[in-house]
């Protein structure tokens, strides 16, 4: 469980949504509770002559990850799972960001495990070993950065210092038709000035 108080009290790890099922996904789903998302399948990409392809998913299977136990997921994210976003509610801002961070940590940790296993399988192939080793180094670097942020988020959560959060909110009166949740390391600010050089 990715909660800062994780331990023996954690019950079964659940399939948590990185995007809310009832408040967001159900808003963009069709009448059969399905949504469309960009396909990650290279075969779809090739079949579509290099153009983007979409795949249909049930909202019950989309955006899930096993990052929290049921107890912590239900209690921690209740302010955003049972209420719509209110501009200026710093606790909600924090919880949306924390959930995205947890999802990214979960994904990176699993990718690292997968790459380490792959490296063992190709150890006799020098070229492939070097390639996978560089992917491992990049993933570890990214994971180190995420862990720095995780500690900051844990401190905010423990101390309930949500006013430390900053956000930009873009609002629209149009019906919701798209949703996403992710971690982004911007290279430029809104004025085009360099914030950080990721290379």
GROMACS .gro file of C-alpha atoms in nm:
model
  199
    1UNK     CA    1   0.000   0.000   0.000
    2UNK     CA    2   0.141   0.340  -0.101
    3UNK     CA    3  -0.008   0.521   0.199
    4UNK     CA    4   0.249   0.667   0.441
    5UNK     CA    5   0.091   0.466   0.726
    6UNK     CA    6   0.100   0.138   0.532
    7UNK     CA    7   0.167  -0.167   0.742
    8UNK     CA    8   0.002  -0.461   0.913
    9UNK     CA    9  -0.329  -0.275   0.935
   10UNK     CA   10  -0.359  -0.260   0.555
   11UNK     CA   11  -0.623  -0.497   0.426
   12UNK     CA   12  -0.628  -0.641   0.076
   13UNK     CA   13  -0.475  -0.428  -0.200
   14UNK     CA   14  -0.756  -0.324  -0.433
   15UNK     CA   15  -0.789  -0.219  -0.794
   16UNK     CA   16  -0.791   0.156  -0.738
   17UNK     CA   17  -0.874   0.403  -1.014
   18UNK     CA   18  -0.625   0.675  -1.100
   19UNK     CA   19  -0.921   0.858  -1.259
   20UNK     CA   20  -1.243   0.853  -1.059
   21UNK     CA   21  -1.492   0.599  -1.182
   22UNK     CA   22  -1.816   0.759  -1.061
   23UNK     CA   23  -1.728   1.126  -1.091
   24UNK     CA   24  -1.524   1.139  -1.412
   25UNK     CA   25  -1.514   0.817  -1.617
   26UNK     CA   26  -1.891   0.771  -1.602
   27UNK     CA   27  -1.929   1.127  -1.737
   28UNK     CA   28  -1.733   1.048  -2.055
   29UNK     CA   29  -1.852   0.688  -2.102
   30UNK     CA   30  -2.109   0.582  -2.358
   31UNK     CA   31  -2.439   0.417  -2.263
   32UNK     CA   32  -2.261   0.079  -2.232
   33UNK     CA   33  -2.016   0.221  -1.974
   34UNK     CA   34  -1.727   0.213  -2.222
   35UNK     CA   35  -1.468   0.475  -2.308
   36UNK     CA   36  -1.211   0.509  -2.584
   37UNK     CA   37  -0.844   0.556  -2.514
   38UNK     CA   38  -0.525   0.572  -2.720
   39UNK     CA   39  -0.406   0.223  -2.801
   40UNK     CA   40  -0.067   0.115  -2.663
   41UNK     CA   41  -0.058  -0.179  -2.902
   42UNK     CA   42   0.211  -0.138  -3.171
   43UNK     CA   43   0.010  -0.369  -3.399
   44UNK     CA   44  -0.276  -0.117  -3.400
   45UNK     CA   45  -0.028   0.159  -3.481
   46UNK     CA   46   0.109  -0.038  -3.777
   47UNK     CA   47  -0.239  -0.137  -3.905
   48UNK     CA   48  -0.337   0.229  -3.902
   49UNK     CA   49  -0.037   0.336  -4.117
   50UNK     CA   50   0.141   0.500  -3.824
   51UNK     CA   51  -0.160   0.703  -3.716
   52UNK     CA   52  -0.301   0.704  -3.367
   53UNK     CA   53  -0.544   0.424  -3.289
   54UNK     CA   54  -0.808   0.395  -3.020
   55UNK     CA   55  -0.925   0.100  -2.813
   56UNK     CA   56  -1.250   0.060  -2.624
   57UNK     CA   57  -1.238  -0.022  -2.252
   58UNK     CA   58  -1.498  -0.071  -1.983
   59UNK     CA   59  -1.478   0.208  -1.725
   60UNK     CA   60  -1.448  -0.067  -1.464
   61UNK     CA   61  -1.118  -0.185  -1.617
   62UNK     CA   62  -0.968   0.146  -1.724
   63UNK     CA   63  -0.720   0.350  -1.516
   64UNK     CA   64  -0.687   0.088  -1.242
   65UNK     CA   65  -0.376   0.007  -1.045
   66UNK     CA   66  -0.307  -0.190  -0.729
   67UNK     CA   67  -0.150   0.089  -0.526
   68UNK     CA   68  -0.360   0.112  -0.212
   69UNK     CA   69  -0.542  -0.115   0.029
   70UNK     CA   70  -0.918  -0.072   0.040
   71UNK     CA   71  -0.913   0.100   0.378
   72UNK     CA   72  -0.658   0.366   0.285
   73UNK     CA   73  -0.798   0.421  -0.067
   74UNK     CA   74  -1.153   0.473   0.061
   75UNK     CA   75  -1.061   0.700   0.353
   76UNK     CA   76  -0.782   0.901   0.192
   77UNK     CA   77  -0.954   0.984  -0.136
   78UNK     CA   78  -1.307   1.032  -0.002
   79UNK     CA   79  -1.293   1.415  -0.047
   80UNK     CA   80  -1.245   1.374  -0.423
   81UNK     CA   81  -1.438   1.052  -0.477
   82UNK     CA   82  -1.760   1.179  -0.320
   83UNK     CA   83  -1.749   1.547  -0.422
   84UNK     CA   84  -1.687   1.736  -0.743
   85UNK     CA   85  -1.371   1.943  -0.770
   86UNK     CA   86  -1.405   2.289  -0.617
   87UNK     CA   87  -1.157   2.547  -0.740
   88UNK     CA   88  -0.950   2.663  -0.446
   89UNK     CA   89  -0.996   2.346  -0.238
   90UNK     CA   90  -0.629   2.275  -0.162
   91UNK     CA   91  -0.697   1.935  -0.005
   92UNK     CA   92  -0.863   1.819  -0.328
   93UNK     CA   93  -0.574   1.961  -0.533
   94UNK     CA   94  -0.333   1.764  -0.317
   95UNK     CA   95  -0.533   1.438  -0.340
   96UNK     CA   96  -0.555   1.453  -0.720
   97UNK     CA   97  -0.180   1.511  -0.739
   98UNK     CA   98  -0.107   1.242  -0.480
   99UNK     CA   99  -0.314   0.984  -0.667
  100UNK     CA  100  -0.127   1.064  -0.991
  101UNK     CA  101   0.206   1.037  -0.810
  102UNK     CA  102   0.107   0.701  -0.659
  103UNK     CA  103   0.002   0.568  -1.001
  104UNK     CA  104   0.334   0.678  -1.154
  105UNK     CA  105   0.531   0.521  -0.867
  106UNK     CA  106   0.337   0.197  -0.907
  107UNK     CA  107   0.403   0.190  -1.283
  108UNK     CA  108   0.774   0.275  -1.256
  109UNK     CA  109   0.837   0.014  -0.985
  110UNK     CA  110   0.671  -0.251  -1.201
  111UNK     CA  111   0.861  -0.143  -1.514
  112UNK     CA  112   1.189  -0.165  -1.321
  113UNK     CA  113   1.108  -0.518  -1.203
  114UNK     CA  114   1.017  -0.619  -1.558
  115UNK     CA  115   1.336  -0.470  -1.704
  116UNK     CA  116   1.557  -0.640  -1.444
  117UNK     CA  117   1.393  -0.974  -1.531
  118UNK     CA  118   1.439  -0.905  -1.904
  119UNK     CA  119   1.807  -0.822  -1.851
  120UNK     CA  120   1.863  -1.161  -1.692
  121UNK     CA  121   1.697  -1.330  -1.992
  122UNK     CA  122   1.918  -1.153  -2.251
  123UNK     CA  123   2.250  -1.147  -2.063
  124UNK     CA  124   2.420  -1.336  -2.350
  125UNK     CA  125   2.321  -1.068  -2.604
  126UNK     CA  126   2.565  -0.778  -2.548
  127UNK     CA  127   2.375  -0.522  -2.758
  128UNK     CA  128   2.037  -0.596  -2.605
  129UNK     CA  129   2.192  -0.611  -2.256
  130UNK     CA  130   2.337  -0.262  -2.300
  131UNK     CA  131   2.005  -0.129  -2.428
  132UNK     CA  132   1.803  -0.276  -2.141
  133UNK     CA  133   2.069  -0.163  -1.890
  134UNK     CA  134   2.028   0.195  -2.014
  135UNK     CA  135   1.649   0.163  -1.977
  136UNK     CA  136   1.703   0.037  -1.621
  137UNK     CA  137   1.929   0.336  -1.543
  138UNK     CA  138   1.669   0.580  -1.680
  139UNK     CA  139   1.387   0.411  -1.488
  140UNK     CA  140   1.590   0.418  -1.164
  141UNK     CA  141   1.666   0.786  -1.218
  142UNK     CA  142   1.297   0.861  -1.270
  143UNK     CA  143   1.204   0.648  -0.968
  144UNK     CA  144   1.456   0.837  -0.751
  145UNK     CA  145   1.293   1.166  -0.849
  146UNK     CA  146   0.946   1.026  -0.779
  147UNK     CA  147   1.059   0.905  -0.436
  148UNK     CA  148   1.183   1.256  -0.350
  149UNK     CA  149   0.837   1.386  -0.437
  150UNK     CA  150   0.672   1.100  -0.247
  151UNK     CA  151   0.850   1.209   0.072
  152UNK     CA  152   0.731   1.568   0.022
  153UNK     CA  153   0.375   1.445  -0.035
  154UNK     CA  154   0.390   1.222   0.271
  155UNK     CA  155   0.494   1.522   0.481
  156UNK     CA  156   0.207   1.731   0.343
  157UNK     CA  157  -0.037   1.448   0.413
  158UNK     CA  158   0.090   1.388   0.768
  159UNK     CA  159   0.090   1.757   0.857
  160UNK     CA  160  -0.220   1.847   0.653
  161UNK     CA  161  -0.035   2.145   0.505
  162UNK     CA  162  -0.237   2.147   0.184
  163UNK     CA  163  -0.182   2.519   0.134
  164UNK     CA  164   0.170   2.428   0.018
  165UNK     CA  165   0.013   2.301  -0.306
  166UNK     CA  166  -0.009   2.518  -0.617
  167UNK     CA  167  -0.219   2.447  -0.923
  168UNK     CA  168  -0.357   2.593  -1.240
  169UNK     CA  169  -0.721   2.513  -1.308
  170UNK     CA  170  -0.870   2.536  -1.657
  171UNK     CA  171  -1.250   2.553  -1.644
  172UNK     CA  172  -1.513   2.506  -1.911
  173UNK     CA  173  -1.891   2.511  -1.927
  174UNK     CA  174  -1.888   2.243  -2.200
  175UNK     CA  175  -1.971   1.881  -2.119
  176UNK     CA  176  -1.672   1.671  -2.015
  177UNK     CA  177  -1.548   1.453  -2.303
  178UNK     CA  178  -1.189   1.373  -2.204
  179UNK     CA  179  -1.003   1.281  -1.886
  180UNK     CA  180  -0.644   1.202  -1.796
  181UNK     CA  181  -0.418   1.168  -1.495
  182UNK     CA  182  -0.042   1.172  -1.516
  183UNK     CA  183   0.283   1.315  -1.386
  184UNK     CA  184   0.447   1.572  -1.610
  185UNK     CA  185   0.792   1.725  -1.580
  186UNK     CA  186   0.753   2.048  -1.781
  187UNK     CA  187   1.056   2.187  -1.958
  188UNK     CA  188   0.900   2.529  -2.024
  189UNK     CA  189   0.669   2.764  -1.835
  190UNK     CA  190   0.356   2.922  -1.990
  191UNK     CA  191   0.568   3.205  -2.130
  192UNK     CA  192   0.810   2.969  -2.307
  193UNK     CA  193   1.096   3.016  -2.061
  194UNK     CA  194   1.308   2.708  -1.983
  195UNK     CA  195   1.228   2.565  -1.638
  196UNK     CA  196   1.454   2.261  -1.657
  197UNK     CA  197   1.662   2.085  -1.920
  198UNK     CA  198   1.554   1.721  -1.908
  199UNK     CA  199   1.834   1.608  -2.140
   0.00000   0.00000   0.00000
